[in-house]
Coordinates of C-alpha atoms in Angstrom, one line a residue:
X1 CA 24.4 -8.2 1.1
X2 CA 26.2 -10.7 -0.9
X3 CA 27.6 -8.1 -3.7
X4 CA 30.7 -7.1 -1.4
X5 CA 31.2 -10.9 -0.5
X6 CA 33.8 -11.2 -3.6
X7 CA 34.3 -9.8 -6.9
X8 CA 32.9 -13.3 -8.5
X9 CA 29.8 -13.4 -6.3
X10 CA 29.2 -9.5 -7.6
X11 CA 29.6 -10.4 -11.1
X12 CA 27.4 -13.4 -10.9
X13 CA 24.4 -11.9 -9.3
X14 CA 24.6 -8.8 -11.6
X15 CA 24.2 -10.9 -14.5
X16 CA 21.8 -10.9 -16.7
X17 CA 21.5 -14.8 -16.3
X18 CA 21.2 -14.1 -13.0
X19 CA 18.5 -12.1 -12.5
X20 CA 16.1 -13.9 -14.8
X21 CA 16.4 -17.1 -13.4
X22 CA 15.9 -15.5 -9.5
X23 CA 12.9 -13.3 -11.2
X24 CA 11.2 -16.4 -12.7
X25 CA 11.9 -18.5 -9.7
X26 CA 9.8 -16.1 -7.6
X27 CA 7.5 -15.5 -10.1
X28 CA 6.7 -19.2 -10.1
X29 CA 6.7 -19.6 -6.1
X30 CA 4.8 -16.2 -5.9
X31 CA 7.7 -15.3 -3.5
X32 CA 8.9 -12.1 -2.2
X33 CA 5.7 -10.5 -2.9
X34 CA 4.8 -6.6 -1.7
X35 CA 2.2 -4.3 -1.7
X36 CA 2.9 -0.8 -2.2
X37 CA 0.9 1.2 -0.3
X38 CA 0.3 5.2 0.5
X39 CA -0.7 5.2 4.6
X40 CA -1.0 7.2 7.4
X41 CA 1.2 6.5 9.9
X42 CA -1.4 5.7 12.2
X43 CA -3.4 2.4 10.5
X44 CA -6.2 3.0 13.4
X45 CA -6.9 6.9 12.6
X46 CA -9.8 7.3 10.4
X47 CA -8.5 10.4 8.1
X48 CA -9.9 12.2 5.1
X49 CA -7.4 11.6 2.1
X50 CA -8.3 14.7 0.9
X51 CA -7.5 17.0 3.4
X52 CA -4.2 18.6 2.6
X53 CA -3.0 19.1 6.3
X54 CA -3.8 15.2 6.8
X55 CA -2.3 13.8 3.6
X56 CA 1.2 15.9 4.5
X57 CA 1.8 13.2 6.9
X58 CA 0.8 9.9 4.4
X59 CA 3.7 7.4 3.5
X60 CA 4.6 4.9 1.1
X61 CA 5.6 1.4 2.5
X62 CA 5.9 -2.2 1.9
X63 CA 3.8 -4.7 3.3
X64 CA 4.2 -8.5 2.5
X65 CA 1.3 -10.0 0.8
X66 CA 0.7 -12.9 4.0
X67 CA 1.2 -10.7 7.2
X68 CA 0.1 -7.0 6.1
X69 CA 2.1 -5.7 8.2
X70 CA 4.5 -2.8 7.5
X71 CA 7.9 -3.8 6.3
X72 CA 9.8 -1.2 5.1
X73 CA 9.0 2.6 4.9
X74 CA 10.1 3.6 1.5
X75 CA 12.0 7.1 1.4
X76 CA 12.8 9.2 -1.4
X77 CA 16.2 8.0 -2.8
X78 CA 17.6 11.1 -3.5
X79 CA 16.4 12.4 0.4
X80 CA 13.8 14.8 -0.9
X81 CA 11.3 15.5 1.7
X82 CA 8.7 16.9 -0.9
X83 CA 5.5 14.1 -1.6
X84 CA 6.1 11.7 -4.6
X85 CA 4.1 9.6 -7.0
X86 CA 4.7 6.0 -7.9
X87 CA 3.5 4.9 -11.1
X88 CA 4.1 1.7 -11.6
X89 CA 6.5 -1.2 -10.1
X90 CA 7.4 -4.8 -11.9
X91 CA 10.3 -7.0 -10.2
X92 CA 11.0 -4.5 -7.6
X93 CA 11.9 -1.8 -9.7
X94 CA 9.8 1.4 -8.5
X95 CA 9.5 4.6 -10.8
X96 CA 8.6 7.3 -9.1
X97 CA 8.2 11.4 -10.2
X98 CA 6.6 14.2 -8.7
X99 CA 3.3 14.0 -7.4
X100 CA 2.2 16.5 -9.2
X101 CA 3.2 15.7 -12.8
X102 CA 4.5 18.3 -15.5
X103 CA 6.1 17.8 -19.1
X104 CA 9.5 18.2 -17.5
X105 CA 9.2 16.7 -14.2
X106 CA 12.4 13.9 -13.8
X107 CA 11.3 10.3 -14.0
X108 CA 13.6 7.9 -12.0
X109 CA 13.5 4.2 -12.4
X110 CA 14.2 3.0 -8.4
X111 CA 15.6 -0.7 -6.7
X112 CA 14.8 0.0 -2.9
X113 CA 16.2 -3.8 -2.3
X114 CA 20.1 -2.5 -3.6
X115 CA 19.2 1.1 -3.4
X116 CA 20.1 1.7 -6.9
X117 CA 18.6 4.6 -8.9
X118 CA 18.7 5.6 -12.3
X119 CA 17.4 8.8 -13.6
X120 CA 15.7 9.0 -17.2
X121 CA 17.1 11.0 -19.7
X122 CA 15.7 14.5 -20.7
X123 CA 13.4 13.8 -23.9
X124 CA 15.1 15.2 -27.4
X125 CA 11.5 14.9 -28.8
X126 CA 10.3 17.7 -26.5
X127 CA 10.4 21.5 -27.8
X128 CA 7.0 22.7 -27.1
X129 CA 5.2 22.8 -23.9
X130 CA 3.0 19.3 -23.5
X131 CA 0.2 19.0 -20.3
X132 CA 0.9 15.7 -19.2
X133 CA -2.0 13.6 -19.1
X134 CA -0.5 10.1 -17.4
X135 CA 2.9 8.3 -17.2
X136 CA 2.9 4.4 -16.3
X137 CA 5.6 1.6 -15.8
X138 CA 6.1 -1.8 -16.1
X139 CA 7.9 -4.8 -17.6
X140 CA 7.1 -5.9 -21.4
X141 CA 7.5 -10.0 -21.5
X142 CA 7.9 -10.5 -25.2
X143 CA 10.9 -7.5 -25.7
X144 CA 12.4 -8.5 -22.4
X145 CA 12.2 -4.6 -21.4
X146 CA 11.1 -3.0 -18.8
X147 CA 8.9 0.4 -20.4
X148 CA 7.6 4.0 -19.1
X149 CA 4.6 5.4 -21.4
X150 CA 4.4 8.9 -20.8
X151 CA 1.0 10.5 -22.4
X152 CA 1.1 14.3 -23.1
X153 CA -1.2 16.8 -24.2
X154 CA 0.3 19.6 -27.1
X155 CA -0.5 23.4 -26.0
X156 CA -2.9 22.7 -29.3
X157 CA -4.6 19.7 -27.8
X158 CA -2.9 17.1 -29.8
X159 CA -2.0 13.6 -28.5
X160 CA 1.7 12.8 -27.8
X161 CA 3.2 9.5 -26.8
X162 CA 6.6 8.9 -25.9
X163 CA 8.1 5.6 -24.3
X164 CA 11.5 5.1 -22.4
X165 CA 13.3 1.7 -22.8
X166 CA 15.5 0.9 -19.6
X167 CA 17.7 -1.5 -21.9
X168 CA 18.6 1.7 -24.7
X169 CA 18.0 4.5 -21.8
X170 CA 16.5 7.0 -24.5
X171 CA 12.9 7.8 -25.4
X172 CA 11.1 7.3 -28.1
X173 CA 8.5 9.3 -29.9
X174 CA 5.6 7.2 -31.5
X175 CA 4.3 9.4 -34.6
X176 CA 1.4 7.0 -35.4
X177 CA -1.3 8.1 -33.6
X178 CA -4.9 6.4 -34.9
X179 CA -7.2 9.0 -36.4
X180 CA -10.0 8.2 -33.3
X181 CA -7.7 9.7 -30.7
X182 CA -7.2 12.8 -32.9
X183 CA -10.6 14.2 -31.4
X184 CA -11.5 15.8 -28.1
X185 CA -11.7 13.3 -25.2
X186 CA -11.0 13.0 -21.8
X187 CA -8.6 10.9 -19.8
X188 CA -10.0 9.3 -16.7
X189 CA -8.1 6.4 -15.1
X190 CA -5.6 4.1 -16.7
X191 CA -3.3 1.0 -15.6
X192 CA -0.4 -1.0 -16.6
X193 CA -0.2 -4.8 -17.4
X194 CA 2.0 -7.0 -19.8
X195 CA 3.6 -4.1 -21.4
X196 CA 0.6 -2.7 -22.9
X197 CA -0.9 0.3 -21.2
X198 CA -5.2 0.7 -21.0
X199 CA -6.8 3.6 -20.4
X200 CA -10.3 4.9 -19.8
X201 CA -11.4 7.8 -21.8
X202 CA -14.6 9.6 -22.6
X203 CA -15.8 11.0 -25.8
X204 CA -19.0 12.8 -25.5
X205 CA -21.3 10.5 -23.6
X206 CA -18.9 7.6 -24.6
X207 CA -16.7 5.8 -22.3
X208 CA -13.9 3.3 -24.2
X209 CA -10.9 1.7 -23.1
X210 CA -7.4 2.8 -25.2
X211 CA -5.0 0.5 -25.4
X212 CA -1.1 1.2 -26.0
X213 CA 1.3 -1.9 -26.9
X214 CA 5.1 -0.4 -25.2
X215 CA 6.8 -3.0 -27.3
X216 CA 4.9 -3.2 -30.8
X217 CA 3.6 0.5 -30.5
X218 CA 0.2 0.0 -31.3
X219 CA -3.4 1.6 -30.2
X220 CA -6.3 0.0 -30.0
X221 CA -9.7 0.6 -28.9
X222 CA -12.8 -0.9 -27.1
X223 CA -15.8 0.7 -26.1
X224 CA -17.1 -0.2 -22.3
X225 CA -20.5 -1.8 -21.2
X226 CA -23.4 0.5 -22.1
X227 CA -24.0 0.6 -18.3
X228 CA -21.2 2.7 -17.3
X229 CA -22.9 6.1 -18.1
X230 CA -21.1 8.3 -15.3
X231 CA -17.1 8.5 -14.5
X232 CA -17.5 8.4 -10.9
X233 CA -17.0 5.3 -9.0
X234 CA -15.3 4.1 -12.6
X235 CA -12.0 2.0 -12.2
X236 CA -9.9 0.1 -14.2
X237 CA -7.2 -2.5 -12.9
X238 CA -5.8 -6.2 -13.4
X239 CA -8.7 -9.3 -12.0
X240 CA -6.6 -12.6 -12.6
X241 CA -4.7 -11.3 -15.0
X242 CA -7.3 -10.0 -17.0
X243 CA -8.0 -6.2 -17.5
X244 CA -11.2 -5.1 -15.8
X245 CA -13.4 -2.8 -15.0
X246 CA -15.2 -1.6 -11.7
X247 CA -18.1 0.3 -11.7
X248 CA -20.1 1.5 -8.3
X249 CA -22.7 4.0 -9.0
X250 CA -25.4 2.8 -6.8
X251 CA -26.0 1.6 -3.3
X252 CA -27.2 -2.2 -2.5
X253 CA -30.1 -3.5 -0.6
X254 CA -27.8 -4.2 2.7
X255 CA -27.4 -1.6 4.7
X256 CA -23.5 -0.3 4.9
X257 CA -23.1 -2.1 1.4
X258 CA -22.1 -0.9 -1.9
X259 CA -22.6 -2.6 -4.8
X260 CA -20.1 -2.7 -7.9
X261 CA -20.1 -3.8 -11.4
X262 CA -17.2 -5.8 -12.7
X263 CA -16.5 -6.7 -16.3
X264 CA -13.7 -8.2 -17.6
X265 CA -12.0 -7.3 -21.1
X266 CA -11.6 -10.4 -22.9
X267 CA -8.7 -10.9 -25.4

């Protein structure tokens, strides 16, 4: 609201000085902190997620991280009413695309706070028809950048990487892909943290964790806990900024009570 105060007060809070120091202060005050979350409308209605008819009516809104209670309902920016995915958020920029995901479907990079958008550029690099397997988002400390990695299957079942850079607004096509992703494998669950994208993936009866650096363009790879024998109940995500992994296969003892596995990747 203080943009249209004066020309000066615009210029200064769109600079680039600006915005670092207000990120890092709330950074460090863990301030102004959201959840994203995809809801019913009605918090007390016990639905099925799955049923079509029921998950027409879900939502995606903001809740601060002390109350929990609903702050803002989160449109689409460009007023479509059809559903739509968010796949990753960093410093309250959102990027959203369709919900269900194709080689072509647009990409936008989304401020709901100044209700800016900007909409990715059509990829050069694509002239063949690519299966998407998984597209994730997020800010990459050490290049001061903020990244989408798009993963894509070829019609021939090769890998293909791209990543967009906010800062150049073009993507890139990594051609260096490792020789132990040039296999068949599967692509189960994956997650975003500190510029480097991790993802779950199965080859044969072997479950690993692939890693993707968005700023130095490097794989790596690192097989999971013998224990995990089943992708089911298998999730990966950030535990104190650490990658981890969950793992509930089984019941427990207490009646009502699941037990789950947690193991932490360690750098």
């Amino acid at each position: 609201r203080f943009l249209c105060t004066c020309k000066s007060w615009s210029d200064l809070i769109g600079s680039s000085s600006f915005v670092s120091t207000h990120l890092h202060r709330n950074a460090t005050k863990h301030a102004h902190v959201y959840l994203l979350c995809l809801h019913h409308p009605n918090f007390e209605c016990h639905v099925d997620p799955d049923d079509p008819y029921v998950k027409k009516e879900f939502q995606w809104s903001l809740f601060p991280d002390q109350t929990f209670e609903e702050f803002y309902k989160l449109s689409h920016p460009l007023g479509n009413t059809e559903h739509y995915g968010i796949y990753g958020s960093s410093n309250g920029l959102v990027c959203i695309s369709d919900e269900i995901l194709n080689f072509d479907s647009p990409i936008y990079i989304w401020n709901p706070s100044v209700r800016k958008l900007r909409t990715t550029p059509i990829s050069s690099n694509i002239n063949i028809k690519f299966s998407l397997v998984s597209l994730q988002f997020g800010f990459h400390l050490v290049v001061n950048d903020y990244k989408a990695v798009r993963m894509m299957r070829t019609n021939k079942g090769a890998l293909a990487v791209e990543v967009y850079s906010l800062r150049a607004d073009s993507w890139k096509m990594i051609e260096a892909i490792p020789p132990w992703l040039k296999c068949t494998w599967q692509h189960l669950k994956g997650t975003f943290f500190n510029g480097v994208t991790y993802h779950v993936i199965q080859k044969g009866p072997i479950f690993s964790i692939m890693s993707f650096d968005s700023g130095s363009e490097e794989f790596e790879e690192f097989i999971a806990p013998d224990a995990i024998c089943s992708p089911w109940g298998l999730c990966i995500d950030v535990y104190k900024e650490q990658i981890c992994l969950l793992f509930r296969c089984y019941g427990c003892e207490e009646e009502g009570m699941d037990k789950v596995d947690l193991w932490v990747l360690q750098g």
